[in-house]
Short mmCIF file of C-alpha atoms and ligand atoms in Angstrom, two decimals:
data_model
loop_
_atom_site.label_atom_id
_atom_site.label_comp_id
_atom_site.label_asym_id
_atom_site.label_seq_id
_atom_site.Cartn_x
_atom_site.Cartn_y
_atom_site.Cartn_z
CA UNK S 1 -22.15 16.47 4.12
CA UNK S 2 -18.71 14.49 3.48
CA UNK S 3 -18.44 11.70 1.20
CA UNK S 4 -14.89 10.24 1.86
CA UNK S 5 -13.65 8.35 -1.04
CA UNK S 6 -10.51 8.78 -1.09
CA UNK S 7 -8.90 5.56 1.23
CA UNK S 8 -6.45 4.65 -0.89
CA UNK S 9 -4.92 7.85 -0.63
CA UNK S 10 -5.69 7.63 3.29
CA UNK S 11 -8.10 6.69 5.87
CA UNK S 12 -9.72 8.68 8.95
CA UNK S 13 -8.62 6.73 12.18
CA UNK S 14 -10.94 4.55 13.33
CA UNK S 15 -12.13 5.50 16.98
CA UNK S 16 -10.46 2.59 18.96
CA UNK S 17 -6.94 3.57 17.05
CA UNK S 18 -7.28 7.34 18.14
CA UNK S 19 -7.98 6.60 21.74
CA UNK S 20 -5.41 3.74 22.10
CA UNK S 21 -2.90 6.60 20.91
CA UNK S 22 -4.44 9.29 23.64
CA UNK S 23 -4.11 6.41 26.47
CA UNK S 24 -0.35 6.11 25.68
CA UNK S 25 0.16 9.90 24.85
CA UNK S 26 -1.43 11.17 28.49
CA UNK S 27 -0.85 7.64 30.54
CA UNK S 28 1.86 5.39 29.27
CA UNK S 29 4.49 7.70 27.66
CA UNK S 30 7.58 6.28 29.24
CA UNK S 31 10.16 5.61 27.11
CA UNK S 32 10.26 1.90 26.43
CA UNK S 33 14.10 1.67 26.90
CA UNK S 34 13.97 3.13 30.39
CA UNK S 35 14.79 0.58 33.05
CA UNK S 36 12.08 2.08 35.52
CA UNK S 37 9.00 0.94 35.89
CA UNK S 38 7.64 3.92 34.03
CA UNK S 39 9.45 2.58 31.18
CA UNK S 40 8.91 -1.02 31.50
CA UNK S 41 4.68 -0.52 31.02
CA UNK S 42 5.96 1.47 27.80
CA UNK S 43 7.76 -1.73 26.74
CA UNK S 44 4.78 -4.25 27.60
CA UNK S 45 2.88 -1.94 25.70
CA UNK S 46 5.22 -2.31 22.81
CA UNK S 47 5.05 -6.11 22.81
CA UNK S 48 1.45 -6.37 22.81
CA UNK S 49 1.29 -4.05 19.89
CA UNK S 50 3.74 -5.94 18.07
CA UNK S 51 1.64 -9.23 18.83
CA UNK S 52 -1.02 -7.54 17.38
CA UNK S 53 0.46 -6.48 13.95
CA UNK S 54 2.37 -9.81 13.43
CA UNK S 55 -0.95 -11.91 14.16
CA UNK S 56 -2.47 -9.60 11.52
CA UNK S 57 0.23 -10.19 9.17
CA UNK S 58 0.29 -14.09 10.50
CA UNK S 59 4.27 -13.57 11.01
CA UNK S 60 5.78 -13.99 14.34
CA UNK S 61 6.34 -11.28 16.79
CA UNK S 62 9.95 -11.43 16.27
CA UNK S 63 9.81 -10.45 12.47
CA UNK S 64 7.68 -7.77 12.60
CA UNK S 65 9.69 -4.08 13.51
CA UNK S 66 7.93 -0.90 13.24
CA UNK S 67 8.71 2.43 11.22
CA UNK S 68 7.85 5.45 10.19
CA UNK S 69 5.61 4.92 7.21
CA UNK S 70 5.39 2.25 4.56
CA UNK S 71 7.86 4.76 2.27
CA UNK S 72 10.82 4.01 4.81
CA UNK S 73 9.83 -0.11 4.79
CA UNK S 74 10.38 -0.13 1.06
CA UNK S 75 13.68 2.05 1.21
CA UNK S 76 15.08 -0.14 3.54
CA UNK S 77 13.81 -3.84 2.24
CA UNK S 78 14.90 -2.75 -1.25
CA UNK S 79 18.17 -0.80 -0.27
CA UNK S 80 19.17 -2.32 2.00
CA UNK S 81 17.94 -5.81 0.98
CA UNK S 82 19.97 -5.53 -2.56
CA UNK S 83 23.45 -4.24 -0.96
CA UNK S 84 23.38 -7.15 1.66
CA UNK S 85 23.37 -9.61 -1.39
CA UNK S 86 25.39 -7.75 -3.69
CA UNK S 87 28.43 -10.21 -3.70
CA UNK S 88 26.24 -12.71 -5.46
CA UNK S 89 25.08 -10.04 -8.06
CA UNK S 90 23.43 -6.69 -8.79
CA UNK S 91 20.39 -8.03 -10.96
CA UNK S 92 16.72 -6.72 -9.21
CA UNK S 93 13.49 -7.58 -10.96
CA UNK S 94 10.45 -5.13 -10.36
CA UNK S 95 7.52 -3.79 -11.86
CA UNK S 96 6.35 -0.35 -14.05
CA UNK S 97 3.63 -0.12 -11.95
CA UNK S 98 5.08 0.34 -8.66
CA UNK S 99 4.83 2.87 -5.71
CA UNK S 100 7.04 6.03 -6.13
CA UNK S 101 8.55 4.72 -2.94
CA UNK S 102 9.68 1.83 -4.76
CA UNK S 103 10.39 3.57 -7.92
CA UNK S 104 12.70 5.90 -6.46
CA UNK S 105 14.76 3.22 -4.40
CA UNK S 106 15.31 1.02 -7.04
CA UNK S 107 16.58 4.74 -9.22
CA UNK S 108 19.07 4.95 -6.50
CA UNK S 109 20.33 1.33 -6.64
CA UNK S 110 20.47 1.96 -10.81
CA UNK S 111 23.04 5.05 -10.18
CA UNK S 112 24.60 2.79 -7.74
CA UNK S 113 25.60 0.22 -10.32
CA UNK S 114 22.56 -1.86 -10.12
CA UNK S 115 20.56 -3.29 -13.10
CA UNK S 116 16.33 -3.13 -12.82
CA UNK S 117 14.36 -4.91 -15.21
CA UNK S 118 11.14 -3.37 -15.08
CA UNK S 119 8.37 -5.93 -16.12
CA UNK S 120 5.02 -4.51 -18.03
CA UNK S 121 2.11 -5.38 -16.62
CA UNK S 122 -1.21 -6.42 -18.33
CA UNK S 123 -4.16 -4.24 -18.92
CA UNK S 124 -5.00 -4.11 -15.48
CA UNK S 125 -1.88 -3.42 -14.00
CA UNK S 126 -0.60 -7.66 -13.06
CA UNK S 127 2.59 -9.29 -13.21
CA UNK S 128 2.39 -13.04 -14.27
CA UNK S 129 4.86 -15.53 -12.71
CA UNK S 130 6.26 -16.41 -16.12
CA UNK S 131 7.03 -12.67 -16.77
CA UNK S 132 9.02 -13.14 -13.69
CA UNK S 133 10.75 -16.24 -14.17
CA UNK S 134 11.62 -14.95 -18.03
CA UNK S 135 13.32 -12.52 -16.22
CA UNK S 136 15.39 -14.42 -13.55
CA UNK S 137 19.37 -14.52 -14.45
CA UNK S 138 22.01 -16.50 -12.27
CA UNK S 139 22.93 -12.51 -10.70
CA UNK S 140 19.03 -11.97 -9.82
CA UNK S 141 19.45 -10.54 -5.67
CA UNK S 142 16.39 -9.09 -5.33
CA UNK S 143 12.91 -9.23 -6.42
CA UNK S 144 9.76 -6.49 -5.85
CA UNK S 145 6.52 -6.52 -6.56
CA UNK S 146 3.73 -5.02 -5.08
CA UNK S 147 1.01 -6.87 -3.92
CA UNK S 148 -2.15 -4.55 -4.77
CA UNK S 149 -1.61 -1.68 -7.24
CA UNK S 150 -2.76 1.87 -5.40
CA UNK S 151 -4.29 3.04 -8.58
CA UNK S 152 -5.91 0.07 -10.43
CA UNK S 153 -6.77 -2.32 -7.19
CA UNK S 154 -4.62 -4.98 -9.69
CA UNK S 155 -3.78 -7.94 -7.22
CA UNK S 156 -0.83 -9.38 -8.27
CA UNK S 157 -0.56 -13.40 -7.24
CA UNK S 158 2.82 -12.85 -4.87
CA UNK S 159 1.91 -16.33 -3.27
CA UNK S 160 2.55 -18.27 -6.68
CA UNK S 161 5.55 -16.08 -7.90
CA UNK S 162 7.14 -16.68 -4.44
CA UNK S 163 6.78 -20.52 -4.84
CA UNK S 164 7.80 -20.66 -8.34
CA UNK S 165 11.07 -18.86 -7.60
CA UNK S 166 11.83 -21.03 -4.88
CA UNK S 167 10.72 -23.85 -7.60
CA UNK S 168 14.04 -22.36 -9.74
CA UNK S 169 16.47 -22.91 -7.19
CA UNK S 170 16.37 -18.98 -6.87
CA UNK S 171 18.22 -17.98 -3.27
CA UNK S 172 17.83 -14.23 -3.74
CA UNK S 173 15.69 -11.64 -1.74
CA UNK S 174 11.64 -11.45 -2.24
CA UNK S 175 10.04 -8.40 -1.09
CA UNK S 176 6.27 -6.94 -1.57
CA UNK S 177 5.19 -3.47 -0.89
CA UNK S 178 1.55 -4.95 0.62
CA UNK S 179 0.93 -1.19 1.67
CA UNK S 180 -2.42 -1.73 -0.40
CA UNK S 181 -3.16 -5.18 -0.09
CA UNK S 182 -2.48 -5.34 4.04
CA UNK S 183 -5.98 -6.04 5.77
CA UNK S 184 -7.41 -5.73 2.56
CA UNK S 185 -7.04 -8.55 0.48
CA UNK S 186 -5.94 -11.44 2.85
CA UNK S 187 -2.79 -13.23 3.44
CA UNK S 188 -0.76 -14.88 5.48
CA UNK S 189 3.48 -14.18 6.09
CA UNK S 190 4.13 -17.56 6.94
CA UNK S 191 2.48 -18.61 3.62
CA UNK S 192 2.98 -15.54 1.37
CA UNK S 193 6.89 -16.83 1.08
CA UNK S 194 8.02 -13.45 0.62
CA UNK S 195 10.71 -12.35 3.13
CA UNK S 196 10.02 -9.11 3.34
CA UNK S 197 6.50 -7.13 3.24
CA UNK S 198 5.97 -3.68 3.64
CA UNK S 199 2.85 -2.49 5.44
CA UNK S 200 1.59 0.76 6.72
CA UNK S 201 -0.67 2.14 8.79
CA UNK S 202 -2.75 5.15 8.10
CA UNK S 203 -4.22 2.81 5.08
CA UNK S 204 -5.77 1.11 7.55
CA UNK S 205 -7.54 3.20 10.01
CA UNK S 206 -4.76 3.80 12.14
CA UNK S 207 -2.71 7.52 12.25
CA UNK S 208 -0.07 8.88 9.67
CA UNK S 209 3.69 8.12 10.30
CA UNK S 210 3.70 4.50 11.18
CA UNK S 211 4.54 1.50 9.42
CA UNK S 212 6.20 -1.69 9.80
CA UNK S 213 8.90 -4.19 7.79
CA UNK S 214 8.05 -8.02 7.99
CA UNK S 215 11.52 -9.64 7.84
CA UNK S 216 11.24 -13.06 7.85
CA UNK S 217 13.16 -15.06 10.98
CA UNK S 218 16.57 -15.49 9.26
CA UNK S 219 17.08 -12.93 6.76
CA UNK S 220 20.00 -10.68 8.30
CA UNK S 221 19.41 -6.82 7.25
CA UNK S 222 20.89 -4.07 7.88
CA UNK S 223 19.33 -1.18 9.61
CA UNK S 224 18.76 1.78 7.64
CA UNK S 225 18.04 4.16 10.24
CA UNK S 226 21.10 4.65 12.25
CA UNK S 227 21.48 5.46 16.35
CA UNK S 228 20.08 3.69 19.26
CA UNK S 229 19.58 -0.19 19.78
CA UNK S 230 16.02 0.35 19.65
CA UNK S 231 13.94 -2.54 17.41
CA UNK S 232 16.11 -5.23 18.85
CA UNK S 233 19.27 -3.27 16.91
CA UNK S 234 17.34 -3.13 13.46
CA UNK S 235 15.60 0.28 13.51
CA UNK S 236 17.03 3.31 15.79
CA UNK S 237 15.04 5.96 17.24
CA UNK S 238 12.81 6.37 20.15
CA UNK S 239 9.53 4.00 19.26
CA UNK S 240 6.39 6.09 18.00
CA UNK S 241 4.23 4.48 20.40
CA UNK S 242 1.42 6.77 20.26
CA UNK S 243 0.87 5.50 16.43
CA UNK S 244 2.68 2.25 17.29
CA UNK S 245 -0.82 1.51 19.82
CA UNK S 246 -2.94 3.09 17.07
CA UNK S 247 -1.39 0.96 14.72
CA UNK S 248 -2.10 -2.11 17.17
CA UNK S 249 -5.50 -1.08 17.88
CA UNK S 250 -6.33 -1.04 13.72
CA UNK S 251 -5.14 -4.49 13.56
CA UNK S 252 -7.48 -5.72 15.80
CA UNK S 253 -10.78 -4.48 14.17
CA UNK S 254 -12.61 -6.32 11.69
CA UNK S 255 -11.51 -5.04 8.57
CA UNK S 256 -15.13 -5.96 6.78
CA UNK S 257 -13.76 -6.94 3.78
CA UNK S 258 -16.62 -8.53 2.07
CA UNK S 259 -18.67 -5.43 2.87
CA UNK S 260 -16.06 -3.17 1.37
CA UNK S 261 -16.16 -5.72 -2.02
CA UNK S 262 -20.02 -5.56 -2.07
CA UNK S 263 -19.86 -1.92 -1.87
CA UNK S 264 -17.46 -1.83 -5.18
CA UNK S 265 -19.71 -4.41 -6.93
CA UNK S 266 -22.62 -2.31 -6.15
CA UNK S 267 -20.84 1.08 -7.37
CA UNK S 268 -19.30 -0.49 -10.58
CA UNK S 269 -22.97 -1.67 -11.61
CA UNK S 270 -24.16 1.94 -10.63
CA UNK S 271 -21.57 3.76 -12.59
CA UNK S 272 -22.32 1.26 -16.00
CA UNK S 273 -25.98 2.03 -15.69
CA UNK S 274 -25.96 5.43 -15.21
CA UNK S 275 -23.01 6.77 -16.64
CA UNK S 276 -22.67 4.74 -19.64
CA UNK S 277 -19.49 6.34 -21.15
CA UNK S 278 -17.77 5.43 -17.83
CA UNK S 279 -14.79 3.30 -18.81
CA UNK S 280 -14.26 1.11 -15.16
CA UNK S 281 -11.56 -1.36 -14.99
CA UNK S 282 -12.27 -4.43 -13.24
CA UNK S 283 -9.62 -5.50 -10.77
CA UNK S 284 -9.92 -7.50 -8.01
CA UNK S 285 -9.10 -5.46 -4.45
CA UNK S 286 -11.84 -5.33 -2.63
CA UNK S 287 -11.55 -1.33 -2.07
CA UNK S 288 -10.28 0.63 -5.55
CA UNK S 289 -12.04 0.84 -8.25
CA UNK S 290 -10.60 3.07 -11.15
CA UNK S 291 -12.86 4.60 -13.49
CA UNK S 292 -12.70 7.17 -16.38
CA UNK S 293 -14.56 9.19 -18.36
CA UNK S 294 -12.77 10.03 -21.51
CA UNK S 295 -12.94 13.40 -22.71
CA UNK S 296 -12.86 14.73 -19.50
CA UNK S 297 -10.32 16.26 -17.08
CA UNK S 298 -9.86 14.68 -14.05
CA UNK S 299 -9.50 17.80 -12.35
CA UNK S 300 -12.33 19.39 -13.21
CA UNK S 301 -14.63 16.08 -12.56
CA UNK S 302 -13.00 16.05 -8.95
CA UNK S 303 -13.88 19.35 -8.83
CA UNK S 304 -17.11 19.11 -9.14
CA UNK S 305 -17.53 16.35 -6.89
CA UNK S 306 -16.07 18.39 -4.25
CA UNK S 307 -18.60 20.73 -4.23
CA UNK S 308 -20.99 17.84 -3.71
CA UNK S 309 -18.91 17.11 -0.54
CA UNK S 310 -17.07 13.86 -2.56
CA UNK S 311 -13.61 13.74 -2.11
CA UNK S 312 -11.91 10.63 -4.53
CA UNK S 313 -8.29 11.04 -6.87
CA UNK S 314 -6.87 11.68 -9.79
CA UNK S 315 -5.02 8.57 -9.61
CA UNK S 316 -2.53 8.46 -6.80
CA UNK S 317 -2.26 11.28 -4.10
CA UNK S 318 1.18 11.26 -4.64
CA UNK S 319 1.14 12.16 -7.89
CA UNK S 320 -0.17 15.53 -8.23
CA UNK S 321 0.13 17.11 -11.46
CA UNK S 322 1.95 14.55 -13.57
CA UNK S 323 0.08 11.88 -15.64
CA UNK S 324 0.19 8.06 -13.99
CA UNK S 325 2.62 6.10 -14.72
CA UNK S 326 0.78 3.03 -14.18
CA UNK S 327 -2.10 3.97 -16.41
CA UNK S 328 0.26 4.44 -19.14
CA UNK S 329 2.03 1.33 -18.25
CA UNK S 330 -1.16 -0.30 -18.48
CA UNK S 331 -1.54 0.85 -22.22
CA UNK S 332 -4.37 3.31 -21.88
CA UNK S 333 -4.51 5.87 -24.09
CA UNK S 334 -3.82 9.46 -23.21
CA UNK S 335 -7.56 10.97 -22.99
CA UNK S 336 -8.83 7.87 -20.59
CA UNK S 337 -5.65 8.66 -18.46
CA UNK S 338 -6.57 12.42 -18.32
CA UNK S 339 -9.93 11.69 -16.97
CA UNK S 340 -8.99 8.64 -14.63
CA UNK S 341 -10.52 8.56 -11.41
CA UNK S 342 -9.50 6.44 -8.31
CA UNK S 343 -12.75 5.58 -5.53
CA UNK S 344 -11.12 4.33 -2.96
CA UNK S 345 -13.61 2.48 -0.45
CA UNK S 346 -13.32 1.56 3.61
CA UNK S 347 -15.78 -0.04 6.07
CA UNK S 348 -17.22 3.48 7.05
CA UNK S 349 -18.49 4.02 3.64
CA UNK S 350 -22.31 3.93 3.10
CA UNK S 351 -24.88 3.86 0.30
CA UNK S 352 -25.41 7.54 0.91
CA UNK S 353 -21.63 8.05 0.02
CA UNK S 354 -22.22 6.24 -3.53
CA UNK S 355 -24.94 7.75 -4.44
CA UNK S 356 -23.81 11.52 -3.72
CA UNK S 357 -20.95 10.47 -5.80
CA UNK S 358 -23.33 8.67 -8.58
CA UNK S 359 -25.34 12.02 -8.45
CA UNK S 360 -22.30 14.09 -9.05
CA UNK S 361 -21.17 12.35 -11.52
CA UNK S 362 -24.47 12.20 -13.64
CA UNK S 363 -24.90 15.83 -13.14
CA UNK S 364 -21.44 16.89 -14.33
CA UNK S 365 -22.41 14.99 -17.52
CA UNK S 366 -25.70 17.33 -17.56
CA UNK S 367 -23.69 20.59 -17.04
CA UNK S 368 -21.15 19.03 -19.99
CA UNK S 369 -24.41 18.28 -22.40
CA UNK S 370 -26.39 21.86 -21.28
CA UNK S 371 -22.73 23.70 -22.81
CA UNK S 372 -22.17 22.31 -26.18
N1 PLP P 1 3.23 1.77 -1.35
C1 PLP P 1 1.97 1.91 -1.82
C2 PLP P 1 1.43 0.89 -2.74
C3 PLP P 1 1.19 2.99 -1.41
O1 PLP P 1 -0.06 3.13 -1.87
C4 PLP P 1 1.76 3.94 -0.52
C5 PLP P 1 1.00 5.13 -0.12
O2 PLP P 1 0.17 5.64 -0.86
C6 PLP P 1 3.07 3.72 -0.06
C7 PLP P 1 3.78 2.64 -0.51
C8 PLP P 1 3.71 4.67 0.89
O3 PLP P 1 3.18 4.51 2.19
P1 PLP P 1 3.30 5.70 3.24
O4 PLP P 1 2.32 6.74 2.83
O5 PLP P 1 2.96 5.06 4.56
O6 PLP P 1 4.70 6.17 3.20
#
């Protein structure tokens, strides 16, 4: 038996997503930019799906443009986003705690004569508007921040920063990575005030290799992927619209949000009673919920789970082998770090799924106690 736990990291696609992407894949595979008629369904196709994902996001159609993965929508906003602003300065304000595809574009604008201030969470991994604002200066272009952190399910208020740098006068760029929070915890473009939000796909129950940049009507970017006119001009190359409809098709399900939250409630009182030296961090997305059992390794707990059929992470899935930079960030010392685990919870999860994990971990703690 399989005990997925491990959504964060990714998600199985839900059933409508998968056949959405068959229907296009065997029926409607024209090429949306070919005049025929053949080509024209294609392109209905690909306005309906984008009506899909910008009602999901609440943005308008227009704003939304699809691409490859939520990595690429955070190279581009924060690449691109800085360079297009960098006669006014070459200031960026971020986060510790960020994404490595956020980490690694804002290394890039460093070598590239950029200056990051990095702001320090708190304990669970937020960023306060007033560590933000302490931060502004007059050559401030760009600000990023995720929304939800991947490892600690920290929600970080992106609403209220967003109106109190507008409050300053503050005419730079504001970008989230929401590649956690999207469908998950809920919000509103139109409302958010950032003007650009990265989402992605396969963290939602749709497939691997799509994602999409919300650039709010006005802001002029440029693209970042170079070739066709494709994406009204902003984003080149052939639309994926086998995971573009999959994509669509995710956006439209319920994403049972307050059964995902009661299932974390339910699992963090679980884990106190039964496996009292459990450290859990309370953090408010619905879905993660980061626990650790100091002492251990969090290899060899995950280990054990798997044999048990329960598959959660270390910390982040794209961090194999090196210890988080978040947790440490966060000021945890280094043995809670080394036995950190991330649950990361979707709508298909059941009670069966907690309690094989609840069971696995009790009875790693018996095989621990049975050696010394
Ligand atoms: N940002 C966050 C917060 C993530 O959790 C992830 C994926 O784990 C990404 C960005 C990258 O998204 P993708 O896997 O679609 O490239």
């Amino acid at each position: 038996m399989e005990h997925y736990l491990d959504n964060s990291a990714t998600t199985r696609t839900c059933p409508e997503a998968a056949e959405a992407a068959v229907r296009v894949m065997s029926d409607i595979y024209g090429n949306p930019s070919s005049t025929y008629t053949k080509g024209r369904e294609a392109a209905g196709l690909l306005r309906e799906c984008r009506e899909a994902v910008s009602a999901a996001l609440g943005a308008k159609s227009e704003e939304v443009v699809f691409t490859s993965c939520g990595t690429e929508s955070d190279n581009w906003a924060i690449i691109r986003g800085a360079e297009s602003l960098s006669r006014s300065g070459r200031h960026v304000i971020s986060s510790l705690t960020e994404h490595d595809a956020v980490r690694e574009s804002l290394n890039f604008l460093e070598k590239n004569g950029f200056e990051i201030t990095r702001l320090r969470p708190d304990s669970t991994g937020r960023i306060m508007p007033e560590q933000v604002l302490d931060a502004l200066r007059p050559d401030t272009v760009l600000v990023t921040l995720m929304m939800v952190n991947n490892e600690t399910g920290a929600v970080t208020d992106i609403a209220d920063i967003c109106s109190r740098l507008r409050g300053t006068g503050y005419r730079g760029l504001i970008h989230t990575d929401a590649v956690q929070g999207f469908m998950k915890v809920p919000f509103r473009a139109k409302d958010l005030g950032a003007d650009l939000i990265s989402v992605s796909g396969h963290k939602i129950h749709a497939v691997k290799g799509i994602g999409a940049l919300y650039i709010r009507k006005g802001i002029r970017l440029l693209p970042y992927i170079m070739g066709g006119h494709q994406e009204d001009g902003r984003r080149a190359g052939t639309e994926a619209m086998p995971a573009i409809a999959a994509f669509a098709e995710a956006c439209r399900q319920d994403p049972r949000i307050g059964y995902i939250r009661a299932l974390k409630d339910d699992l963090a009182a679980r884990i106190a009673a039964k496996v009292p030296e459990a450290l859990i961090l309370e953090t408010e997305a619905p879905h993660i919920l980061s626990i650790s059992m100091p002492g251990w390794r969090s290899e060899v707990l995950m280990n054990h789970l798997e044999t048990a059929g329960v598959y959660v992470s270390k910390s982040s899935a794209c961090r194999q082998g090196k210890r988080s930079h978040v947790l440490e960030a966060i000021g945890m010392p280094a043995d809670v770090i080394d036995g950190a685990l991330r649950i990361g919870l979707c709508r298909y999860n059941t009670q069966e799924d907690l309690d094989a994990l609840i069971d696995g971990l009790v009875s790693a703690r018996a095989l621990a106690h049975g050696r010394r």
